Amino acid sequence: METILAENLDPDFRDELAERLKSLDFANCLTCGMCTAGCPYSDIHESNDPRKFLRKINLGMKKEVFEDPYIWYCTMCERCTIECPMQINVATVVRSLRGTWDKDKIPGYLQTIANEHIASGNQMNVSQIDYEETLEWIQDELRDELGDPEYTIPLNKQGAKYFYGFNARDIKIYANELQTTLKLFYAAGIDYTISTKRWDATNIALFTGQNDDFVAISMPIWEEFTRLGCQEFIVTECGHAFRSMKWGQRTFWKGEMFPIRHILELLLDLVKDGSLKLDPDAVTEVVTYHDPCNTARKEGVWEAPRELIRSFVKNFVDMNPNGRWNYCCGAGGGGMAMPEYNEIRKAKGKRKVDQVVATGAEIVIVPCHNCIDQFNDLNKWYPDTKGKSKNMHMCDLIERALIMPEKKPKA
């Protein structure tokens, strides 16, 4: 171990960071190592020890902190925080340090995504023409599928009960999944709307720590919700979109607060009140559920998805651990957008693979776009697991059990 010289320490570093955080909680570190013990990946590769990282901060080792790859290796999953006796939020510390980075030096294409989102209004840089044409295509497909030539996607509807915000991947890549979700909305008969102005609920600046970018990305969609006068903001199956909307609203929104809920919470309510009817015998495979860190640990949504699953899945086997104590899949903290760290993402993912295999699951419900991309990569990287389980969003599995309402005869 190298000698630490007092003359090389920066006594002001802690105060500088505390000012950014508006808190000195990291200075309460007991160096007990519970954070490292709680991190499922501290033993997977080098430079992934939260205790050592916090010690560098508290000792004023500014140069060493900014040279430590931990800043970008950390998935910001907060698994260490729930083990910490002082409840130090390491993810918040990491995000704050990332926010001091020069934007042109941020790894991968994180900043490119942020810039494109600010410019185009969505993270996939989908043009307005392509967006509207995709919605028209989905509408045509649903008219055929539902046998309802009058079906229309409710766009820009003033005063709708629900405003639906989703992921740009659902337009650029997975339009069929948006189609499935809108089919569920149709079957349940809910009053909702989709905006043609602002609709992408994701925010890559959640990972970069660049708060000016965060506000530039998310403020317009909150303003669009308010302009349309909706009652509740519903976020798609995307952990970081849900976290961005919830945490971002608490942190940056200055207007009147409004309810923001995950789509799985809404779907559970629709099942419970009978609006959405599901066949309890339709899904017979062994099914397990992955808790996205941003949805479960950070925003407290883990019970509703399981209650929803048990309403239509006969053979549900939970991972161990799960819920608040779940393991990050390895793609958090923007990992999917930093290809230079693919080998690290792969190494971390093996722990999640082992969890899945232990359940014997044939289907893994993965209610997050980043997570499902990681799970699909893991199937390729670990061929011994390929074919043993299929990764799906919850809405796709629900569609298999959906009982469509009887059509009412026209008067």
Short mmCIF file of C-alpha atoms in Angstrom, two decimals:
data_model
loop_
_atom_site.label_atom_id
_atom_site.label_comp_id
_atom_site.label_asym_id
_atom_site.label_seq_id
_atom_site.Cartn_x
_atom_site.Cartn_y
_atom_site.Cartn_z
CA MET A 1 0.00 0.00 0.00
CA GLU A 2 1.27 3.46 -0.89
CA THR A 3 2.06 5.89 1.92
CA ILE A 4 -0.54 8.64 2.37
CA LEU A 5 1.21 11.97 2.92
CA ALA A 6 -0.68 14.68 4.81
CA GLU A 7 0.84 17.34 2.57
CA ASN A 8 -0.95 15.83 -0.41
CA LEU A 9 -4.40 15.90 1.19
CA ASP A 10 -6.97 18.59 0.40
CA PRO A 11 -8.76 19.56 3.63
CA ASP A 12 -11.39 21.55 1.69
CA PHE A 13 -12.47 18.66 -0.52
CA ARG A 14 -15.05 17.30 1.92
CA ASP A 15 -16.65 20.71 2.31
CA GLU A 16 -16.74 21.22 -1.45
CA LEU A 17 -18.55 17.92 -1.93
CA ALA A 18 -20.85 18.55 1.02
CA GLU A 19 -21.87 21.86 -0.51
CA ARG A 20 -22.83 20.10 -3.72
CA LEU A 21 -24.81 17.52 -1.78
CA LYS A 22 -26.25 20.01 0.75
CA SER A 23 -25.24 17.39 3.29
CA LEU A 24 -22.26 15.97 5.16
CA ASP A 25 -23.65 12.48 5.61
CA PHE A 26 -20.60 10.82 4.01
CA ALA A 27 -18.45 12.24 6.82
CA ASN A 28 -20.33 9.97 9.23
CA CYS A 29 -18.63 6.92 7.75
CA LEU A 30 -17.51 4.46 10.46
CA THR A 31 -15.23 2.55 8.04
CA CYS A 32 -17.00 -0.58 9.26
CA GLY A 33 -17.12 -2.12 5.80
CA MET A 34 -20.84 -2.93 5.81
CA CYS A 35 -21.22 -1.08 2.50
CA THR A 36 -18.60 -3.29 0.89
CA ALA A 37 -20.16 -6.39 2.41
CA GLY A 38 -23.56 -5.32 1.08
CA CYS A 39 -22.36 -4.62 -2.45
CA PRO A 40 -22.93 -7.81 -4.46
CA TYR A 41 -20.09 -6.86 -6.80
CA SER A 42 -17.33 -5.66 -4.46
CA ASP A 43 -15.47 -8.93 -5.03
CA ILE A 44 -16.12 -9.19 -8.78
CA HIS A 45 -13.45 -6.82 -10.06
CA GLU A 46 -10.94 -4.26 -8.79
CA SER A 47 -11.86 -0.68 -7.85
CA ASN A 48 -15.36 -1.60 -6.67
CA ASP A 49 -15.03 -1.04 -2.92
CA PRO A 50 -17.35 1.69 -1.56
CA ARG A 51 -15.62 1.75 1.84
CA LYS A 52 -12.23 2.58 0.33
CA PHE A 53 -13.83 5.17 -1.92
CA LEU A 54 -15.49 6.93 1.02
CA ARG A 55 -12.23 6.87 2.96
CA LYS A 56 -10.47 8.67 0.14
CA ILE A 57 -13.16 11.34 0.21
CA ASN A 58 -13.07 11.81 3.96
CA LEU A 59 -9.28 11.96 4.03
CA GLY A 60 -9.28 14.68 1.39
CA MET A 61 -7.59 12.55 -1.28
CA LYS A 62 -9.15 14.62 -4.07
CA LYS A 63 -6.74 13.61 -6.82
CA GLU A 64 -7.08 9.91 -6.00
CA VAL A 65 -10.88 10.17 -5.85
CA PHE A 66 -11.16 11.62 -9.35
CA GLU A 67 -8.69 9.07 -10.70
CA ASP A 68 -10.61 6.20 -9.12
CA PRO A 69 -12.61 4.27 -11.75
CA TYR A 70 -15.12 3.48 -8.99
CA ILE A 71 -16.89 6.71 -9.96
CA TRP A 72 -18.00 5.08 -13.22
CA TYR A 73 -17.89 1.41 -12.19
CA CYS A 74 -20.49 1.96 -9.44
CA THR A 75 -23.99 1.07 -10.67
CA MET A 76 -25.47 3.53 -8.15
CA CYS A 77 -27.89 0.81 -7.04
CA GLU A 78 -27.91 1.80 -3.32
CA ARG A 79 -27.49 -1.79 -2.15
CA CYS A 80 -24.62 -0.59 0.04
CA THR A 81 -26.77 2.11 1.64
CA ILE A 82 -29.38 -0.25 3.07
CA GLU A 83 -26.57 -2.10 4.86
CA CYS A 84 -24.89 1.06 6.17
CA PRO A 85 -25.56 1.74 9.90
CA MET A 86 -25.22 5.48 9.17
CA GLN A 87 -27.39 5.32 6.03
CA ILE A 88 -24.77 7.05 3.88
CA ASN A 89 -26.07 7.23 0.33
CA VAL A 90 -23.03 6.30 -1.73
CA ALA A 91 -24.99 6.55 -4.99
CA THR A 92 -25.77 10.19 -4.28
CA VAL A 93 -22.11 10.87 -3.55
CA VAL A 94 -21.09 9.15 -6.81
CA ARG A 95 -23.68 11.05 -8.85
CA SER A 96 -22.54 14.35 -7.38
CA LEU A 97 -18.91 13.64 -8.27
CA ARG A 98 -19.91 12.64 -11.79
CA GLY A 99 -21.65 15.98 -12.06
CA THR A 100 -18.31 17.80 -11.73
CA TRP A 101 -16.95 16.05 -14.84
CA ASP A 102 -16.29 18.03 -18.01
CA LYS A 103 -19.10 16.93 -20.30
CA ASP A 104 -16.78 16.12 -23.17
CA LYS A 105 -14.89 13.68 -20.92
CA ILE A 106 -17.86 11.66 -19.68
CA PRO A 107 -17.40 7.96 -20.64
CA GLY A 108 -19.25 6.20 -23.41
CA TYR A 109 -22.08 7.96 -25.16
CA LEU A 110 -23.93 9.13 -22.04
CA GLN A 111 -23.48 12.79 -22.90
CA THR A 112 -24.38 12.21 -26.55
CA ILE A 113 -27.72 10.78 -25.40
CA ALA A 114 -28.29 13.78 -23.13
CA ASN A 115 -27.50 16.25 -25.90
CA GLU A 116 -29.81 14.49 -28.36
CA HIS A 117 -32.59 14.30 -25.80
CA ILE A 118 -32.37 18.03 -25.16
CA ALA A 119 -32.35 18.77 -28.90
CA SER A 120 -35.05 16.34 -30.07
CA GLY A 121 -37.15 15.78 -26.96
CA ASN A 122 -36.30 12.09 -26.67
CA GLN A 123 -33.24 9.96 -25.93
CA MET A 124 -33.35 8.02 -29.23
CA ASN A 125 -33.37 11.20 -31.31
CA VAL A 126 -36.63 10.15 -33.02
CA SER A 127 -37.92 12.85 -35.35
CA GLN A 128 -41.40 14.26 -34.92
CA ILE A 129 -42.46 12.80 -38.27
CA ASP A 130 -41.20 9.33 -37.35
CA TYR A 131 -42.87 9.56 -33.93
CA GLU A 132 -46.27 10.47 -35.30
CA GLU A 133 -46.02 7.93 -38.13
CA THR A 134 -45.16 5.19 -35.63
CA LEU A 135 -48.20 6.08 -33.54
CA GLU A 136 -50.33 5.94 -36.70
CA TRP A 137 -48.87 2.51 -37.52
CA ILE A 138 -49.62 1.24 -33.99
CA GLN A 139 -53.14 2.62 -34.27
CA ASP A 140 -53.71 0.82 -37.58
CA GLU A 141 -52.33 -2.42 -36.15
CA LEU A 142 -54.61 -2.17 -33.12
CA ARG A 143 -57.65 -1.46 -35.27
CA ASP A 144 -57.03 -4.77 -37.04
CA GLU A 145 -56.11 -6.67 -33.89
CA LEU A 146 -59.07 -5.39 -31.86
CA GLY A 147 -61.53 -5.56 -34.73
CA ASP A 148 -62.41 -1.97 -34.00
CA PRO A 149 -62.03 0.29 -37.05
CA GLU A 150 -62.84 3.31 -34.91
CA TYR A 151 -60.08 2.74 -32.38
CA THR A 152 -58.03 5.90 -31.91
CA ILE A 153 -55.03 6.55 -29.68
CA PRO A 154 -56.07 9.47 -27.46
CA LEU A 155 -53.49 12.14 -28.26
CA ASN A 156 -53.12 15.44 -26.41
CA LYS A 157 -56.42 14.94 -24.59
CA GLN A 158 -57.15 17.76 -22.15
CA GLY A 159 -58.15 16.66 -18.67
CA ALA A 160 -57.43 12.95 -19.16
CA LYS A 161 -57.13 11.01 -15.91
CA TYR A 162 -53.79 9.48 -16.86
CA PHE A 163 -50.83 10.93 -18.76
CA TYR A 164 -48.66 8.12 -20.10
CA GLY A 165 -44.91 8.72 -20.30
CA PHE A 166 -42.74 6.01 -21.82
CA ASN A 167 -39.31 5.13 -23.19
CA ALA A 168 -38.14 6.21 -26.65
CA ARG A 169 -37.15 2.60 -27.31
CA ASP A 170 -40.91 1.92 -27.49
CA ILE A 171 -41.01 4.06 -30.60
CA LYS A 172 -37.60 3.42 -32.15
CA ILE A 173 -37.18 -0.30 -31.47
CA TYR A 174 -40.04 -1.93 -29.55
CA ALA A 175 -43.17 -0.38 -31.06
CA ASN A 176 -44.91 -3.75 -30.64
CA GLU A 177 -44.51 -3.40 -26.87
CA LEU A 178 -46.13 0.03 -26.85
CA GLN A 179 -48.90 -1.55 -28.91
CA THR A 180 -49.34 -4.22 -26.24
CA THR A 181 -49.56 -1.66 -23.47
CA LEU A 182 -52.17 0.39 -25.33
CA LYS A 183 -54.14 -2.81 -25.89
CA LEU A 184 -54.25 -3.31 -22.12
CA PHE A 185 -55.42 0.28 -21.67
CA TYR A 186 -58.15 -0.36 -24.25
CA ALA A 187 -59.29 -3.55 -22.55
CA ALA A 188 -59.47 -1.78 -19.20
CA GLY A 189 -61.29 1.20 -20.68
CA ILE A 190 -59.17 3.79 -18.90
CA ASP A 191 -59.13 7.51 -19.59
CA TYR A 192 -55.59 8.35 -20.66
CA THR A 193 -53.62 10.39 -23.13
CA ILE A 194 -50.29 10.42 -24.91
CA SER A 195 -48.66 13.70 -25.85
CA THR A 196 -47.26 14.35 -29.30
CA LYS A 197 -45.16 17.14 -27.82
CA ARG A 198 -43.32 15.52 -24.87
CA TRP A 199 -43.57 11.82 -24.10
CA ASP A 200 -40.13 10.36 -23.24
CA ALA A 201 -39.93 9.94 -19.45
CA THR A 202 -36.29 8.81 -19.43
CA ASN A 203 -33.41 11.03 -18.39
CA ILE A 204 -29.80 9.91 -18.90
CA ALA A 205 -28.61 12.79 -16.70
CA LEU A 206 -29.81 10.72 -13.76
CA PHE A 207 -26.54 8.85 -14.35
CA THR A 208 -24.22 11.68 -15.43
CA GLY A 209 -25.02 13.95 -12.48
CA GLN A 210 -25.29 16.98 -14.78
CA ASN A 211 -28.25 18.73 -13.16
CA ASP A 212 -28.56 21.40 -15.84
CA ASP A 213 -29.09 18.63 -18.39
CA PHE A 214 -31.51 16.84 -16.08
CA VAL A 215 -33.75 19.88 -15.78
CA ALA A 216 -33.55 20.62 -19.51
CA ILE A 217 -34.68 17.06 -20.26
CA SER A 218 -37.42 16.48 -17.70
CA MET A 219 -38.92 19.92 -17.12
CA PRO A 220 -40.73 19.99 -20.51
CA ILE A 221 -42.59 16.72 -19.87
CA TRP A 222 -43.72 17.85 -16.41
CA GLU A 223 -44.89 21.10 -18.00
CA GLU A 224 -46.72 19.14 -20.71
CA PHE A 225 -48.52 17.10 -18.04
CA THR A 226 -49.60 20.34 -16.37
CA ARG A 227 -50.63 21.95 -19.67
CA LEU A 228 -52.91 19.03 -20.49
CA GLY A 229 -54.43 19.16 -17.02
CA CYS A 230 -54.12 15.41 -16.34
CA GLN A 231 -54.62 13.91 -12.91
CA GLU A 232 -51.86 11.31 -12.66
CA PHE A 233 -48.56 10.65 -14.41
CA ILE A 234 -48.07 6.95 -15.30
CA VAL A 235 -44.55 5.80 -16.16
CA THR A 236 -43.79 2.78 -18.33
CA GLU A 237 -41.79 -0.32 -17.36
CA CYS A 238 -38.49 1.52 -17.15
CA GLY A 239 -36.68 1.81 -13.84
CA HIS A 240 -34.63 4.87 -14.64
CA ALA A 241 -37.60 6.66 -16.25
CA PHE A 242 -39.65 6.04 -13.11
CA ARG A 243 -36.83 7.18 -10.83
CA SER A 244 -36.17 10.23 -13.02
CA MET A 245 -39.78 11.32 -12.85
CA LYS A 246 -40.23 10.68 -9.11
CA TRP A 247 -36.87 11.86 -7.77
CA GLY A 248 -36.66 14.64 -10.32
CA GLN A 249 -40.06 15.99 -9.35
CA ARG A 250 -39.10 15.99 -5.65
CA THR A 251 -35.80 17.71 -6.43
CA PHE A 252 -36.41 20.16 -9.27
CA TRP A 253 -40.13 20.70 -9.90
CA LYS A 254 -41.32 24.02 -8.44
CA GLY A 255 -45.00 23.78 -9.35
CA GLU A 256 -47.86 22.01 -7.61
CA MET A 257 -46.94 18.39 -6.95
CA PHE A 258 -48.87 15.70 -8.80
CA PRO A 259 -49.00 11.90 -8.38
CA ILE A 260 -46.54 9.81 -10.37
CA ARG A 261 -46.99 6.05 -10.43
CA HIS A 262 -45.40 3.04 -12.07
CA ILE A 263 -47.54 1.30 -14.68
CA LEU A 264 -47.48 -1.94 -12.69
CA GLU A 265 -49.13 -0.16 -9.78
CA LEU A 266 -51.88 1.02 -12.11
CA LEU A 267 -52.33 -2.40 -13.70
CA LEU A 268 -52.69 -4.00 -10.27
CA ASP A 269 -55.47 -1.55 -9.41
CA LEU A 270 -57.21 -2.33 -12.70
CA VAL A 271 -57.05 -6.06 -11.98
CA LYS A 272 -58.32 -5.60 -8.43
CA ASP A 273 -61.28 -3.46 -9.45
CA GLY A 274 -62.20 -5.82 -12.30
CA SER A 275 -61.44 -3.41 -15.13
CA LEU A 276 -58.70 -5.73 -16.40
CA LYS A 277 -59.59 -9.41 -16.46
CA LEU A 278 -56.84 -12.03 -16.61
CA ASP A 279 -57.01 -15.80 -17.07
CA PRO A 280 -55.27 -17.42 -14.06
CA ASP A 281 -54.60 -20.58 -16.11
CA ALA A 282 -53.00 -18.94 -19.15
CA VAL A 283 -49.40 -18.85 -17.89
CA THR A 284 -48.19 -22.21 -16.62
CA GLU A 285 -44.40 -21.81 -16.94
CA VAL A 286 -42.19 -21.16 -13.93
CA VAL A 287 -41.86 -17.38 -13.70
CA THR A 288 -39.52 -15.18 -11.67
CA TYR A 289 -39.32 -11.40 -11.30
CA HIS A 290 -36.36 -9.02 -11.42
CA ASP A 291 -36.54 -5.90 -9.24
CA PRO A 292 -34.97 -2.92 -11.04
CA CYS A 293 -33.00 -0.97 -8.43
CA ASN A 294 -34.53 2.36 -9.43
CA THR A 295 -38.06 0.99 -9.10
CA ALA A 296 -37.72 -1.19 -6.03
CA ARG A 297 -34.96 -0.11 -3.68
CA LYS A 298 -34.98 3.59 -4.58
CA GLU A 299 -38.71 4.17 -5.04
CA GLY A 300 -40.24 1.41 -2.94
CA VAL A 301 -42.23 -0.46 -5.60
CA TRP A 302 -41.79 -4.21 -5.15
CA GLU A 303 -44.95 -5.53 -3.49
CA ALA A 304 -47.44 -4.38 -6.15
CA PRO A 305 -45.67 -6.23 -9.00
CA ARG A 306 -45.71 -9.47 -7.03
CA GLU A 307 -49.38 -9.15 -6.17
CA LEU A 308 -50.05 -8.53 -9.85
CA ILE A 309 -48.01 -11.59 -10.86
CA ARG A 310 -49.82 -13.87 -8.43
CA SER A 311 -53.16 -12.81 -9.94
CA PHE A 312 -52.41 -14.61 -13.21
CA VAL A 313 -49.22 -16.72 -12.86
CA LYS A 314 -49.57 -20.20 -11.39
CA ASN A 315 -45.88 -20.95 -10.77
CA PHE A 316 -44.07 -17.92 -9.41
CA VAL A 317 -40.66 -18.42 -7.79
CA ASP A 318 -38.95 -15.37 -6.33
CA MET A 319 -35.24 -14.70 -6.55
CA ASN A 320 -33.18 -14.65 -3.38
CA PRO A 321 -32.64 -11.92 -2.30
CA ASN A 322 -35.44 -9.84 -3.75
CA GLY A 323 -37.43 -6.64 -3.30
CA ARG A 324 -35.52 -3.98 -1.42
CA TRP A 325 -32.58 -6.35 -1.03
CA ASN A 326 -32.33 -7.36 -4.67
CA TYR A 327 -29.10 -7.49 -6.62
CA CYS A 328 -28.52 -4.96 -9.39
CA CYS A 329 -28.38 -6.72 -12.76
CA GLY A 330 -25.03 -5.05 -13.45
CA ALA A 331 -26.21 -2.50 -16.02
CA GLY A 332 -27.16 0.30 -13.63
CA GLY A 333 -25.60 3.72 -13.37
CA GLY A 334 -25.54 4.16 -17.14
CA GLY A 335 -23.54 0.99 -17.72
CA MET A 336 -25.42 0.16 -20.92
CA ALA A 337 -24.17 3.40 -22.48
CA MET A 338 -20.50 2.89 -21.57
CA PRO A 339 -19.25 0.14 -23.91
CA GLU A 340 -15.69 0.49 -22.65
CA TYR A 341 -16.91 -1.19 -19.45
CA ASN A 342 -18.69 -4.11 -21.14
CA GLU A 343 -16.41 -6.71 -19.58
CA ILE A 344 -17.16 -5.33 -16.13
CA ARG A 345 -20.89 -5.31 -16.90
CA LYS A 346 -20.55 -8.90 -18.04
CA ALA A 347 -18.71 -9.96 -14.88
CA LYS A 348 -21.29 -8.34 -12.63
CA GLY A 349 -24.13 -9.91 -14.58
CA LYS A 350 -23.00 -13.44 -13.79
CA ARG A 351 -24.27 -13.01 -10.24
CA LYS A 352 -27.71 -12.19 -11.60
CA VAL A 353 -27.53 -15.14 -13.97
CA ASP A 354 -26.86 -17.42 -11.01
CA GLN A 355 -29.89 -15.98 -9.22
CA VAL A 356 -32.15 -16.68 -12.19
CA VAL A 357 -30.84 -20.22 -12.71
CA ALA A 358 -31.44 -21.01 -9.05
CA THR A 359 -35.17 -20.27 -9.46
CA GLY A 360 -35.54 -22.70 -12.36
CA ALA A 361 -37.53 -20.02 -14.15
CA GLU A 362 -38.58 -20.38 -17.76
CA ILE A 363 -39.70 -16.74 -17.91
CA VAL A 364 -38.05 -13.75 -16.25
CA ILE A 365 -40.19 -10.64 -15.92
CA VAL A 366 -37.82 -7.71 -16.37
CA PRO A 367 -39.79 -4.46 -16.06
CA CYS A 368 -37.05 -2.11 -17.26
CA HIS A 369 -35.54 -1.36 -20.66
CA ASN A 370 -31.91 -1.10 -19.49
CA CYS A 371 -32.27 -4.22 -17.37
CA ILE A 372 -33.86 -6.28 -20.13
CA ASP A 373 -31.07 -5.29 -22.53
CA GLN A 374 -28.59 -6.49 -19.91
CA PHE A 375 -30.49 -9.76 -19.39
CA ASN A 376 -30.52 -10.37 -23.14
CA ASP A 377 -26.79 -9.68 -23.30
CA LEU A 378 -26.22 -12.12 -20.44
CA ASN A 379 -28.00 -14.83 -22.41
CA LYS A 380 -25.45 -14.29 -25.19
CA TRP A 381 -22.44 -13.98 -22.89
CA TYR A 382 -23.26 -17.07 -20.82
CA PRO A 383 -24.35 -19.69 -23.38
CA ASP A 384 -24.97 -22.32 -20.72
CA THR A 385 -28.01 -20.28 -19.65
CA LYS A 386 -29.26 -19.55 -23.17
CA GLY A 387 -32.70 -20.96 -23.79
CA LYS A 388 -33.32 -21.70 -20.12
CA SER A 389 -35.38 -18.55 -19.63
CA LYS A 390 -37.08 -15.91 -21.71
CA ASN A 391 -36.87 -12.27 -20.67
CA MET A 392 -40.11 -10.29 -20.92
CA HIS A 393 -41.71 -7.07 -19.82
CA MET A 394 -44.71 -7.57 -17.54
CA CYS A 395 -47.20 -6.13 -20.06
CA ASP A 396 -46.15 -8.70 -22.66
CA LEU A 397 -46.83 -11.55 -20.24
CA ILE A 398 -50.11 -10.03 -19.11
CA GLU A 399 -51.26 -9.94 -22.73
CA ARG A 400 -51.05 -13.75 -22.80
CA ALA A 401 -53.58 -13.91 -19.97
CA LEU A 402 -55.76 -11.02 -21.08
CA ILE A 403 -59.48 -11.66 -21.37
CA MET A 404 -60.86 -9.09 -23.76
CA PRO A 405 -64.20 -7.54 -22.82
CA GLU A 406 -67.20 -8.47 -24.90
CA LYS A 407 -67.97 -5.94 -27.59
CA LYS A 408 -71.13 -4.01 -26.99
CA PRO A 409 -73.50 -3.97 -29.96
CA LYS A 410 -73.85 -0.61 -31.60
CA ALA A 411 -77.13 1.14 -30.98
#
